[in-house]
């Protein structure tokens, strides 16, 4: 059916812009104003909504309600009968003269300009997320470079929100790639697309930022099944491997946005935007030439160490009841230059199950050994964190709860689960602590994991909202023998 040159409902259909399985998109005009019109066949609508009454009305309500300078605006919608007597459905939207971000990225654009463009994209998604329909904000669900438009003045428009599940406007500008939208889908969206929240969009935005700054995708995959497996299981390739001009701060933003677990990402678009307003990580690094030392010594030895060294002391809290003079010494000095170690890594080992100082800790389980299954219980984990903080809160600097990644009491396949649990503990305990005291994430790791899985470990931990990291490496004798 050709409707170019016809006037329908007052709109002159001037030019066909493209077509897809849903129907077609036209450039139309009315009262000397230009618009874009999406025309959907009744058959398509009935097929898409046969099990969902009033769904089309709800989706149109989204289009009507959303406002924002970086979002394509809704004009109106209506039905008409075509020359064969078949009902067609038309959605009229703002017409934006520009090109897709996908096409724009083929140009040579300065990194700082790309970052500014991306921040404008974030503001558009923020407008979307903050628009409430039926007590819920709007999730785009299909963010990708094909659904973002940009003009010669670097103005940005996000398209295909609202009807993104059913009207894939990006098919008009498809590059023909076999990978397509799945690249931008979060792990949880691949597993269950119906039960996702804003953080799926945040993941997609992280992948978009990666692509903008590197001109590459974050996974090496020859087939779609291989890509999906890597999205679910593998860390992204560090962006600086493709573009060494990316700052550490920007790379950390990408790592955080693309974290596998939703809780490890930015929790809101506003938080994502704020990350760009902070000083670059390179500016915040301080090298004082000091080091950290574990103290298991008596008070006089500790005092001598403090006089001779400009170093923070890591104090394992489980010794407090049998080294009372040492504990009192730290308390008398208001725990100045003391980082309190909660000794939680020892709780996950049967070998320490009878260690008196450990089993007396308020957050130690009844049997003295903490299991992965124990921590996976939300109520038990919350109580664990609360008791931990009550025990260490007198300190000015604390290590957040952590456990060995390579845990010898568990099969190898449990390692990734322990990693995810450590990340979750870092995230949840960090929120309990707030910003009142310094907080450190500790990584206890076997040499093998450090040498052979450094990128994976980095991608998991780099997002953490902490003041610093302390890495404890086992099997160092093996490293010395090899060097």
Tab-separated table of C-alpha atoms in Angstrom:
chain	number	residue	atom	x	y	z
A	1	UNK	CA	0.000	0.000	0.000
A	2	UNK	CA	1.396	3.369	-1.046
A	3	UNK	CA	0.094	6.383	0.908
A	4	UNK	CA	2.819	8.861	-0.101
A	5	UNK	CA	1.131	12.006	-1.455
A	6	UNK	CA	-2.142	11.321	0.379
A	7	UNK	CA	-3.687	13.434	3.139
A	8	UNK	CA	-4.921	11.404	6.111
A	9	UNK	CA	-6.469	13.053	9.157
A	10	UNK	CA	-4.998	16.367	7.995
A	11	UNK	CA	-1.463	15.017	7.553
A	12	UNK	CA	0.225	15.010	4.149
A	13	UNK	CA	2.338	11.867	3.842
A	14	UNK	CA	5.379	13.272	2.041
A	15	UNK	CA	8.014	10.560	2.129
A	16	UNK	CA	8.555	6.984	3.285
A	17	UNK	CA	11.470	6.851	5.740
A	18	UNK	CA	11.624	3.107	6.217
A	19	UNK	CA	9.728	-0.010	7.113
A	20	UNK	CA	9.857	-3.007	9.400
A	21	UNK	CA	7.771	-5.948	10.545
A	22	UNK	CA	5.451	-3.587	12.423
A	23	UNK	CA	4.611	-1.369	9.445
A	24	UNK	CA	6.302	1.785	8.176
A	25	UNK	CA	7.515	5.255	9.139
A	26	UNK	CA	6.726	8.348	7.079
A	27	UNK	CA	7.688	11.987	7.000
A	28	UNK	CA	4.404	13.922	7.214
A	29	UNK	CA	3.351	17.556	7.440
A	30	UNK	CA	0.403	19.454	8.870
A	31	UNK	CA	-0.074	23.223	9.145
A	32	UNK	CA	3.468	23.781	7.852
A	33	UNK	CA	4.995	21.597	10.558
A	34	UNK	CA	6.929	18.396	9.921
A	35	UNK	CA	6.345	15.192	11.904
A	36	UNK	CA	7.217	11.506	11.780
A	37	UNK	CA	4.303	9.075	11.541
A	38	UNK	CA	4.502	5.383	12.436
A	39	UNK	CA	1.837	3.366	10.649
A	40	UNK	CA	0.953	-0.029	12.122
A	41	UNK	CA	-1.374	-2.500	10.510
A	42	UNK	CA	-4.346	-3.679	12.568
A	43	UNK	CA	-3.179	-7.272	12.075
A	44	UNK	CA	0.158	-6.452	13.691
A	45	UNK	CA	-1.508	-4.764	16.666
A	46	UNK	CA	-3.943	-7.619	17.188
A	47	UNK	CA	-1.141	-10.170	17.043
A	48	UNK	CA	0.940	-8.251	19.554
A	49	UNK	CA	-1.863	-7.492	22.016
A	50	UNK	CA	-4.225	-10.444	21.710
A	51	UNK	CA	-3.500	-11.479	25.315
A	52	UNK	CA	-3.209	-7.997	26.822
A	53	UNK	CA	-6.329	-5.857	26.884
A	54	UNK	CA	-5.813	-2.083	26.898
A	55	UNK	CA	-2.053	-2.527	26.495
A	56	UNK	CA	-1.894	-0.198	23.499
A	57	UNK	CA	-3.714	2.463	25.532
A	58	UNK	CA	-1.213	2.163	28.360
A	59	UNK	CA	1.730	2.397	25.999
A	60	UNK	CA	0.291	5.480	24.311
A	61	UNK	CA	-0.243	7.026	27.758
A	62	UNK	CA	3.499	6.670	28.224
A	63	UNK	CA	4.158	8.592	25.017
A	64	UNK	CA	1.689	11.313	26.004
A	65	UNK	CA	3.061	11.767	29.504
A	66	UNK	CA	6.814	11.805	28.960
A	67	UNK	CA	8.450	15.212	28.601
A	68	UNK	CA	12.101	16.075	28.213
A	69	UNK	CA	14.283	17.932	25.743
A	70	UNK	CA	16.212	14.744	24.962
A	71	UNK	CA	13.107	12.655	24.252
A	72	UNK	CA	11.144	12.474	20.989
A	73	UNK	CA	7.737	14.042	21.690
A	74	UNK	CA	4.321	12.518	21.031
A	75	UNK	CA	1.862	14.501	18.886
A	76	UNK	CA	-1.267	12.337	18.472
A	77	UNK	CA	-2.564	8.928	17.376
A	78	UNK	CA	-5.508	7.794	15.255
A	79	UNK	CA	-6.939	4.997	13.082
A	80	UNK	CA	-7.802	5.116	9.385
A	81	UNK	CA	-8.993	2.595	6.796
A	82	UNK	CA	-6.653	1.944	3.907
A	83	UNK	CA	-7.747	1.373	0.287
A	84	UNK	CA	-8.519	-2.279	1.086
A	85	UNK	CA	-10.754	-1.381	4.014
A	86	UNK	CA	-8.194	-2.566	6.569
A	87	UNK	CA	-7.703	-0.485	9.708
A	88	UNK	CA	-4.274	1.097	10.107
A	89	UNK	CA	-3.030	2.687	13.320
A	90	UNK	CA	-0.938	5.872	13.187
A	91	UNK	CA	1.272	7.386	15.887
A	92	UNK	CA	2.494	10.896	15.081
A	93	UNK	CA	5.714	11.991	16.762
A	94	UNK	CA	8.183	14.863	16.643
A	95	UNK	CA	10.361	14.829	13.519
A	96	UNK	CA	14.047	15.132	14.346
A	97	UNK	CA	16.605	15.892	11.659
A	98	UNK	CA	19.697	13.928	12.518
A	99	UNK	CA	21.344	10.534	12.386
A	100	UNK	CA	21.519	7.590	14.702
A	101	UNK	CA	24.298	7.418	17.252
A	102	UNK	CA	25.357	4.220	15.481
A	103	UNK	CA	26.068	6.186	12.301
A	104	UNK	CA	27.524	9.160	14.175
A	105	UNK	CA	30.136	6.957	15.860
A	106	UNK	CA	31.705	6.216	12.475
A	107	UNK	CA	33.127	9.750	12.632
A	108	UNK	CA	36.329	10.741	14.400
A	109	UNK	CA	35.010	12.537	17.500
A	110	UNK	CA	37.030	13.805	20.468
A	111	UNK	CA	36.630	11.812	23.672
A	112	UNK	CA	35.456	14.805	25.726
A	113	UNK	CA	32.749	15.548	23.143
A	114	UNK	CA	31.551	11.955	23.294
A	115	UNK	CA	31.317	12.157	27.084
A	116	UNK	CA	29.211	15.337	26.834
A	117	UNK	CA	26.900	13.630	24.347
A	118	UNK	CA	26.577	10.647	26.660
A	119	UNK	CA	25.656	12.847	29.619
A	120	UNK	CA	22.848	14.322	27.493
A	121	UNK	CA	21.686	10.767	26.815
A	122	UNK	CA	21.657	10.144	30.574
A	123	UNK	CA	19.484	13.223	31.121
A	124	UNK	CA	17.011	11.909	28.555
A	125	UNK	CA	16.809	8.523	30.259
A	126	UNK	CA	16.434	10.311	33.598
A	127	UNK	CA	13.329	12.084	32.268
A	128	UNK	CA	12.004	8.698	31.205
A	129	UNK	CA	12.674	6.982	34.528
A	130	UNK	CA	11.159	9.852	36.495
A	131	UNK	CA	7.878	9.807	34.565
A	132	UNK	CA	5.376	7.835	36.645
A	133	UNK	CA	2.591	5.818	35.009
A	134	UNK	CA	0.370	3.636	37.214
A	135	UNK	CA	2.754	4.187	40.155
A	136	UNK	CA	5.777	3.016	38.185
A	137	UNK	CA	8.508	4.839	36.329
A	138	UNK	CA	9.182	4.036	32.690
A	139	UNK	CA	11.942	1.642	31.674
A	140	UNK	CA	13.108	1.954	28.081
A	141	UNK	CA	14.133	-1.729	27.795
A	142	UNK	CA	15.779	-1.372	24.398
A	143	UNK	CA	18.455	1.304	24.665
A	144	UNK	CA	21.100	1.026	21.949
A	145	UNK	CA	22.909	3.363	19.519
A	146	UNK	CA	20.166	2.776	16.926
A	147	UNK	CA	17.551	4.240	19.305
A	148	UNK	CA	19.476	7.451	19.955
A	149	UNK	CA	19.492	10.304	17.447
A	150	UNK	CA	21.961	13.183	17.214
A	151	UNK	CA	22.026	16.278	15.005
A	152	UNK	CA	24.784	18.570	13.704
A	153	UNK	CA	24.618	20.707	16.856
A	154	UNK	CA	25.041	17.619	19.069
A	155	UNK	CA	21.459	17.720	20.301
A	156	UNK	CA	20.344	14.266	21.418
A	157	UNK	CA	16.957	12.560	21.142
A	158	UNK	CA	16.002	9.152	22.522
A	159	UNK	CA	13.406	7.282	20.492
A	160	UNK	CA	11.269	4.157	20.850
A	161	UNK	CA	10.410	4.467	24.504
A	162	UNK	CA	6.879	3.471	25.487
A	163	UNK	CA	6.307	1.153	22.536
A	164	UNK	CA	9.834	-0.225	22.558
A	165	UNK	CA	8.629	-3.791	23.080
A	166	UNK	CA	6.534	-3.815	19.935
A	167	UNK	CA	7.632	-1.065	17.562
A	168	UNK	CA	11.277	-1.500	16.710
A	169	UNK	CA	11.947	1.738	14.873
A	170	UNK	CA	15.638	0.862	14.871
A	171	UNK	CA	14.951	-1.825	12.271
A	172	UNK	CA	14.742	1.043	9.812
A	173	UNK	CA	18.381	1.886	10.398
A	174	UNK	CA	19.670	-1.607	11.134
A	175	UNK	CA	23.310	-2.202	10.248
A	176	UNK	CA	22.642	-5.824	9.405
A	177	UNK	CA	24.761	-7.123	12.276
A	178	UNK	CA	23.921	-10.564	13.631
A	179	UNK	CA	24.363	-9.387	17.218
A	180	UNK	CA	21.935	-6.468	17.458
A	181	UNK	CA	19.970	-5.679	20.607
A	182	UNK	CA	21.129	-8.622	22.779
A	183	UNK	CA	24.518	-6.935	23.165
A	184	UNK	CA	22.851	-4.213	25.251
A	185	UNK	CA	20.690	-6.528	27.337
A	186	UNK	CA	21.675	-7.003	30.967
A	187	UNK	CA	22.238	-10.503	32.365
A	188	UNK	CA	18.959	-10.370	34.279
A	189	UNK	CA	17.097	-9.242	31.149
A	190	UNK	CA	18.447	-12.225	29.236
A	191	UNK	CA	17.223	-14.527	32.004
A	192	UNK	CA	13.792	-12.939	32.569
A	193	UNK	CA	12.876	-9.914	30.456
A	194	UNK	CA	9.527	-9.372	32.199
A	195	UNK	CA	10.938	-8.789	35.663
A	196	UNK	CA	13.547	-6.067	35.300
A	197	UNK	CA	13.922	-2.562	36.678
A	198	UNK	CA	15.749	0.688	35.850
A	199	UNK	CA	19.104	-0.971	36.348
A	200	UNK	CA	18.686	-2.908	33.094
A	201	UNK	CA	18.707	0.455	31.297
A	202	UNK	CA	21.800	1.456	33.294
A	203	UNK	CA	23.593	-1.666	32.066
A	204	UNK	CA	22.641	-0.874	28.457
A	205	UNK	CA	23.925	2.680	28.888
A	206	UNK	CA	27.223	1.334	30.199
A	207	UNK	CA	27.617	-0.789	27.066
A	208	UNK	CA	26.717	2.218	24.901
A	209	UNK	CA	29.347	4.358	26.659
A	210	UNK	CA	31.890	1.575	26.154
A	211	UNK	CA	31.104	1.468	22.437
A	212	UNK	CA	31.185	5.254	22.106
A	213	UNK	CA	34.649	5.578	23.640
A	214	UNK	CA	36.315	2.469	22.207
A	215	UNK	CA	34.589	1.927	18.828
A	216	UNK	CA	34.458	-1.716	19.918
A	217	UNK	CA	32.128	-4.025	21.797
A	218	UNK	CA	33.075	-5.371	25.247
A	219	UNK	CA	32.952	-9.082	24.404
A	220	UNK	CA	34.703	-11.165	21.775
A	221	UNK	CA	32.068	-13.498	20.358
A	222	UNK	CA	31.684	-15.110	16.944
A	223	UNK	CA	28.067	-16.208	17.391
A	224	UNK	CA	24.973	-15.029	19.211
A	225	UNK	CA	24.948	-17.990	21.672
A	226	UNK	CA	28.595	-17.288	22.514
A	227	UNK	CA	27.780	-13.613	23.090
A	228	UNK	CA	24.891	-14.448	25.414
A	229	UNK	CA	27.076	-16.775	27.481
A	230	UNK	CA	29.725	-14.074	27.829
A	231	UNK	CA	27.172	-11.461	28.890
A	232	UNK	CA	25.988	-13.844	31.600
A	233	UNK	CA	29.385	-15.024	32.816
A	234	UNK	CA	32.424	-13.108	31.581
A	235	UNK	CA	33.806	-9.696	32.559
A	236	UNK	CA	33.942	-7.037	29.889
A	237	UNK	CA	37.233	-6.409	28.121
A	238	UNK	CA	38.787	-3.395	29.926
A	239	UNK	CA	37.994	-0.322	27.790
A	240	UNK	CA	41.565	0.968	28.017
A	241	UNK	CA	42.742	-2.035	26.024
A	242	UNK	CA	41.045	-0.427	23.037
A	243	UNK	CA	41.527	3.236	23.943
A	244	UNK	CA	44.367	4.063	26.369
A	245	UNK	CA	43.214	7.702	26.431
A	246	UNK	CA	40.213	6.747	28.565
A	247	UNK	CA	40.870	7.903	32.117
A	248	UNK	CA	40.796	5.535	35.073
A	249	UNK	CA	37.757	7.414	36.351
A	250	UNK	CA	35.754	6.906	33.157
A	251	UNK	CA	36.831	3.274	32.946
A	252	UNK	CA	35.620	2.728	36.510
A	253	UNK	CA	32.274	4.282	35.586
A	254	UNK	CA	31.941	1.795	32.725
A	255	UNK	CA	32.893	-1.120	34.978
A	256	UNK	CA	30.283	-0.111	37.525
A	257	UNK	CA	27.480	0.476	35.015
A	258	UNK	CA	28.076	-2.923	33.399
A	259	UNK	CA	28.359	-4.978	36.590
A	260	UNK	CA	26.724	-8.402	36.287
A	261	UNK	CA	24.658	-7.958	39.445
A	262	UNK	CA	22.076	-5.124	39.430
A	263	UNK	CA	22.908	-4.107	43.015
A	264	UNK	CA	26.524	-3.472	41.986
A	265	UNK	CA	25.592	-0.889	39.324
A	266	UNK	CA	24.565	2.716	39.717
A	267	UNK	CA	21.168	2.476	41.358
A	268	UNK	CA	19.697	5.530	39.596
A	269	UNK	CA	20.463	7.593	36.520
A	270	UNK	CA	21.107	10.549	38.827
A	271	UNK	CA	23.859	8.566	40.543
A	272	UNK	CA	25.247	7.727	37.097
A	273	UNK	CA	25.290	11.420	36.152
A	274	UNK	CA	26.908	12.414	39.465
A	275	UNK	CA	29.784	10.024	38.768
A	276	UNK	CA	30.887	12.292	35.912
A	277	UNK	CA	30.949	15.299	38.232
A	278	UNK	CA	33.506	13.737	40.569
A	279	UNK	CA	37.205	14.289	40.159
A	280	UNK	CA	38.923	11.675	38.089
A	281	UNK	CA	40.238	8.738	40.078
A	282	UNK	CA	43.763	9.683	39.001
A	283	UNK	CA	43.405	12.988	40.850
A	284	UNK	CA	42.188	11.312	44.003
A	285	UNK	CA	44.969	8.754	44.351
A	286	UNK	CA	47.358	9.631	47.165
A	287	UNK	CA	50.778	8.003	47.402
A	288	UNK	CA	52.257	8.612	50.825
A	289	UNK	CA	54.861	5.895	50.751
A	290	UNK	CA	53.179	4.212	53.696
A	291	UNK	CA	52.088	0.631	54.043
A	292	UNK	CA	49.683	-1.358	56.165
A	293	UNK	CA	50.731	-3.911	58.767
A	294	UNK	CA	48.718	-6.515	60.662
A	295	UNK	CA	49.261	-6.228	64.392
A	296	UNK	CA	49.100	-9.295	66.635
A	297	UNK	CA	51.665	-7.910	69.071
A	298	UNK	CA	51.505	-6.604	72.612
A	299	UNK	CA	51.118	-2.947	73.461
A	300	UNK	CA	54.828	-2.092	73.860
A	301	UNK	CA	55.763	-3.630	70.507
A	302	UNK	CA	52.924	-1.772	68.829
A	303	UNK	CA	53.966	1.559	70.358
A	304	UNK	CA	57.509	1.060	69.091
A	305	UNK	CA	56.210	0.218	65.619
A	306	UNK	CA	54.058	3.366	65.586
A	307	UNK	CA	57.051	5.540	66.481
A	308	UNK	CA	59.237	4.091	63.757
A	309	UNK	CA	56.730	3.862	60.907
A	310	UNK	CA	54.334	6.214	59.181
A	311	UNK	CA	51.837	3.455	58.528
A	312	UNK	CA	48.270	2.529	59.226
A	313	UNK	CA	47.855	-0.566	61.374
A	314	UNK	CA	45.371	-3.275	60.491
A	315	UNK	CA	43.970	-4.557	63.747
A	316	UNK	CA	42.115	-7.924	63.684
A	317	UNK	CA	39.172	-7.376	66.009
A	318	UNK	CA	38.958	-11.006	67.151
A	319	UNK	CA	42.005	-10.470	69.435
A	320	UNK	CA	40.303	-7.735	71.472
A	321	UNK	CA	39.336	-9.975	74.411
A	322	UNK	CA	42.733	-11.633	74.913
A	323	UNK	CA	44.916	-8.635	74.039
A	324	UNK	CA	43.062	-6.126	76.178
A	325	UNK	CA	46.006	-3.770	76.730
A	326	UNK	CA	46.508	-3.480	72.994
A	327	UNK	CA	42.813	-2.817	72.442
A	328	UNK	CA	42.804	-0.189	75.194
A	329	UNK	CA	45.862	1.458	73.660
A	330	UNK	CA	44.021	1.893	70.356
A	331	UNK	CA	40.887	3.084	72.165
A	332	UNK	CA	42.882	5.669	74.170
A	333	UNK	CA	44.188	7.059	70.897
A	334	UNK	CA	40.706	7.138	69.353
A	335	UNK	CA	41.796	4.424	66.916
A	336	UNK	CA	43.963	6.954	65.077
A	337	UNK	CA	45.780	5.302	62.120
A	338	UNK	CA	44.052	1.994	62.879
A	339	UNK	CA	42.044	0.051	60.308
A	340	UNK	CA	39.784	-2.446	62.031
A	341	UNK	CA	39.771	-5.856	60.363
A	342	UNK	CA	36.535	-7.728	61.207
A	343	UNK	CA	38.287	-11.119	60.802
A	344	UNK	CA	35.328	-12.288	58.733
A	345	UNK	CA	37.522	-14.128	56.207
A	346	UNK	CA	38.416	-16.642	58.937
A	347	UNK	CA	34.757	-17.358	59.660
A	348	UNK	CA	34.362	-19.239	56.380
A	349	UNK	CA	36.890	-21.923	57.312
A	350	UNK	CA	36.259	-25.019	59.400
A	351	UNK	CA	39.886	-24.842	60.559
A	352	UNK	CA	39.093	-21.681	62.518
A	353	UNK	CA	35.811	-23.042	63.902
A	354	UNK	CA	37.229	-23.489	67.407
A	355	UNK	CA	39.235	-20.264	67.581
A	356	UNK	CA	37.964	-18.625	70.748
A	357	UNK	CA	38.239	-15.012	69.656
A	358	UNK	CA	36.383	-15.736	66.433
A	359	UNK	CA	33.454	-17.685	67.835
A	360	UNK	CA	32.962	-14.932	70.432
A	361	UNK	CA	32.400	-12.299	67.753
A	362	UNK	CA	28.747	-11.140	67.826
A	363	UNK	CA	28.375	-11.778	64.093
A	364	UNK	CA	29.867	-15.296	64.138
A	365	UNK	CA	27.282	-18.015	63.341
A	366	UNK	CA	26.259	-20.417	66.095
A	367	UNK	CA	28.592	-23.148	64.846
A	368	UNK	CA	31.472	-20.739	64.321
A	369	UNK	CA	31.716	-21.284	60.559
A	370	UNK	CA	29.849	-19.110	58.085
A	371	UNK	CA	28.621	-20.674	54.852
A	372	UNK	CA	27.683	-19.260	51.491
A	373	UNK	CA	24.138	-20.516	52.003
A	374	UNK	CA	23.962	-18.669	55.334
A	375	UNK	CA	24.914	-15.365	53.699
A	376	UNK	CA	22.531	-15.896	50.790
A	377	UNK	CA	19.627	-15.589	53.235
A	378	UNK	CA	18.683	-11.845	53.140
A	379	UNK	CA	17.559	-11.713	56.786
A	380	UNK	CA	20.653	-13.490	58.102
A	381	UNK	CA	22.914	-11.359	55.916
A	382	UNK	CA	21.308	-8.128	57.148
A	383	UNK	CA	21.694	-9.243	60.778
A	384	UNK	CA	25.307	-10.228	60.062
A	385	UNK	CA	26.079	-6.748	58.708
A	386	UNK	CA	24.307	-4.971	61.586
A	387	UNK	CA	26.201	-6.973	64.219
A	388	UNK	CA	29.468	-6.447	62.354
A	389	UNK	CA	29.001	-2.672	62.298
A	390	UNK	CA	28.008	-2.531	65.966
A	391	UNK	CA	31.300	-4.288	66.755
A	392	UNK	CA	33.649	-2.148	64.631
A	393	UNK	CA	31.863	1.223	64.637
A	394	UNK	CA	34.207	2.686	67.266
A	395	UNK	CA	36.912	2.753	64.581
A	396	UNK	CA	37.683	5.638	62.256
A	397	UNK	CA	38.641	3.247	59.466
A	398	UNK	CA	37.143	-0.189	58.871
A	399	UNK	CA	37.426	-3.122	56.518
A	400	UNK	CA	34.031	-4.216	55.229
A	401	UNK	CA	32.982	-7.862	55.722
A	402	UNK	CA	34.754	-10.170	53.284
A	403	UNK	CA	35.591	-13.840	52.757
A	404	UNK	CA	38.151	-15.759	50.775
A	405	UNK	CA	37.382	-15.908	47.085
A	406	UNK	CA	39.248	-19.199	46.666
A	407	UNK	CA	37.624	-21.018	49.548
A	408	UNK	CA	39.067	-24.470	50.136
A	409	UNK	CA	35.939	-25.660	51.919
A	410	UNK	CA	33.941	-25.363	48.689
A	411	UNK	CA	34.217	-26.863	45.205
A	412	UNK	CA	35.804	-24.748	42.488
A	413	UNK	CA	32.425	-23.879	40.961
A	414	UNK	CA	31.534	-21.999	44.162
A	415	UNK	CA	34.310	-19.437	43.633
A	416	UNK	CA	32.203	-17.129	41.454
A	417	UNK	CA	29.361	-17.349	43.966
A	418	UNK	CA	31.726	-16.270	46.743
A	419	UNK	CA	32.908	-13.378	44.563
A	420	UNK	CA	29.326	-12.212	44.031
A	421	UNK	CA	28.570	-12.575	47.728
A	422	UNK	CA	31.648	-10.537	48.668
A	423	UNK	CA	30.552	-7.812	46.259
A	424	UNK	CA	27.049	-7.830	47.728
A	425	UNK	CA	28.450	-7.581	51.260
A	426	UNK	CA	30.664	-4.674	50.213
A	427	UNK	CA	27.688	-2.881	48.685
A	428	UNK	CA	25.251	-3.481	51.546
A	429	UNK	CA	27.697	-2.875	54.403
A	430	UNK	CA	29.007	0.271	52.691
A	431	UNK	CA	25.485	1.698	52.755
A	432	UNK	CA	25.180	0.892	56.465
A	433	UNK	CA	28.472	2.683	57.209
A	434	UNK	CA	27.685	5.706	55.045
A	435	UNK	CA	30.419	8.313	54.621
A	436	UNK	CA	31.136	9.002	58.284
A	437	UNK	CA	34.235	6.796	58.489
A	438	UNK	CA	36.762	5.467	55.990
A	439	UNK	CA	35.885	2.081	54.576
A	440	UNK	CA	38.057	-0.399	52.741
A	441	UNK	CA	37.233	-3.416	50.628
A	442	UNK	CA	39.570	-6.312	51.195
A	443	UNK	CA	40.279	-9.004	48.658
A	444	UNK	CA	41.747	-12.255	49.976
A	445	UNK	CA	42.879	-14.205	46.974
A	446	UNK	CA	45.083	-17.108	46.008
A	447	UNK	CA	48.018	-16.373	43.745
A	448	UNK	CA	46.510	-18.410	40.927
A	449	UNK	CA	43.386	-16.261	40.809
A	450	UNK	CA	45.454	-13.075	41.016
A	451	UNK	CA	47.729	-14.072	38.132
A	452	UNK	CA	45.230	-15.716	35.807
A	453	UNK	CA	41.962	-13.898	36.583
A	454	UNK	CA	43.129	-10.366	37.376
A	455	UNK	CA	40.808	-8.757	34.801
A	456	UNK	CA	37.821	-10.694	36.072
A	457	UNK	CA	38.543	-9.763	39.694
A	458	UNK	CA	39.022	-6.121	38.698
A	459	UNK	CA	35.731	-5.984	36.818
A	460	UNK	CA	33.890	-7.358	39.843
A	461	UNK	CA	35.393	-5.115	42.510
A	462	UNK	CA	36.194	-1.834	40.792
A	463	UNK	CA	32.678	-0.423	41.211
A	464	UNK	CA	32.797	-0.550	45.023
A	465	UNK	CA	31.959	2.649	46.893
A	466	UNK	CA	34.991	2.533	49.201
A	467	UNK	CA	38.021	4.656	50.101
A	468	UNK	CA	40.469	1.991	49.011
A	469	UNK	CA	41.318	-1.669	48.556
A	470	UNK	CA	43.572	-3.977	50.533
A	471	UNK	CA	44.689	-7.150	48.769
A	472	UNK	CA	45.807	-10.193	50.742
A	473	UNK	CA	47.555	-12.769	48.534
A	474	UNK	CA	48.235	-16.347	49.585
A	475	UNK	CA	50.972	-18.589	48.146
A	476	UNK	CA	53.466	-15.715	47.901
A	477	UNK	CA	56.365	-18.152	48.380
A	478	UNK	CA	55.390	-19.653	45.051
A	479	UNK	CA	55.615	-16.203	43.476
A	480	UNK	CA	59.065	-15.604	44.972
A	481	UNK	CA	60.295	-18.959	43.693
A	482	UNK	CA	59.173	-18.069	40.174
A	483	UNK	CA	60.779	-14.615	40.194
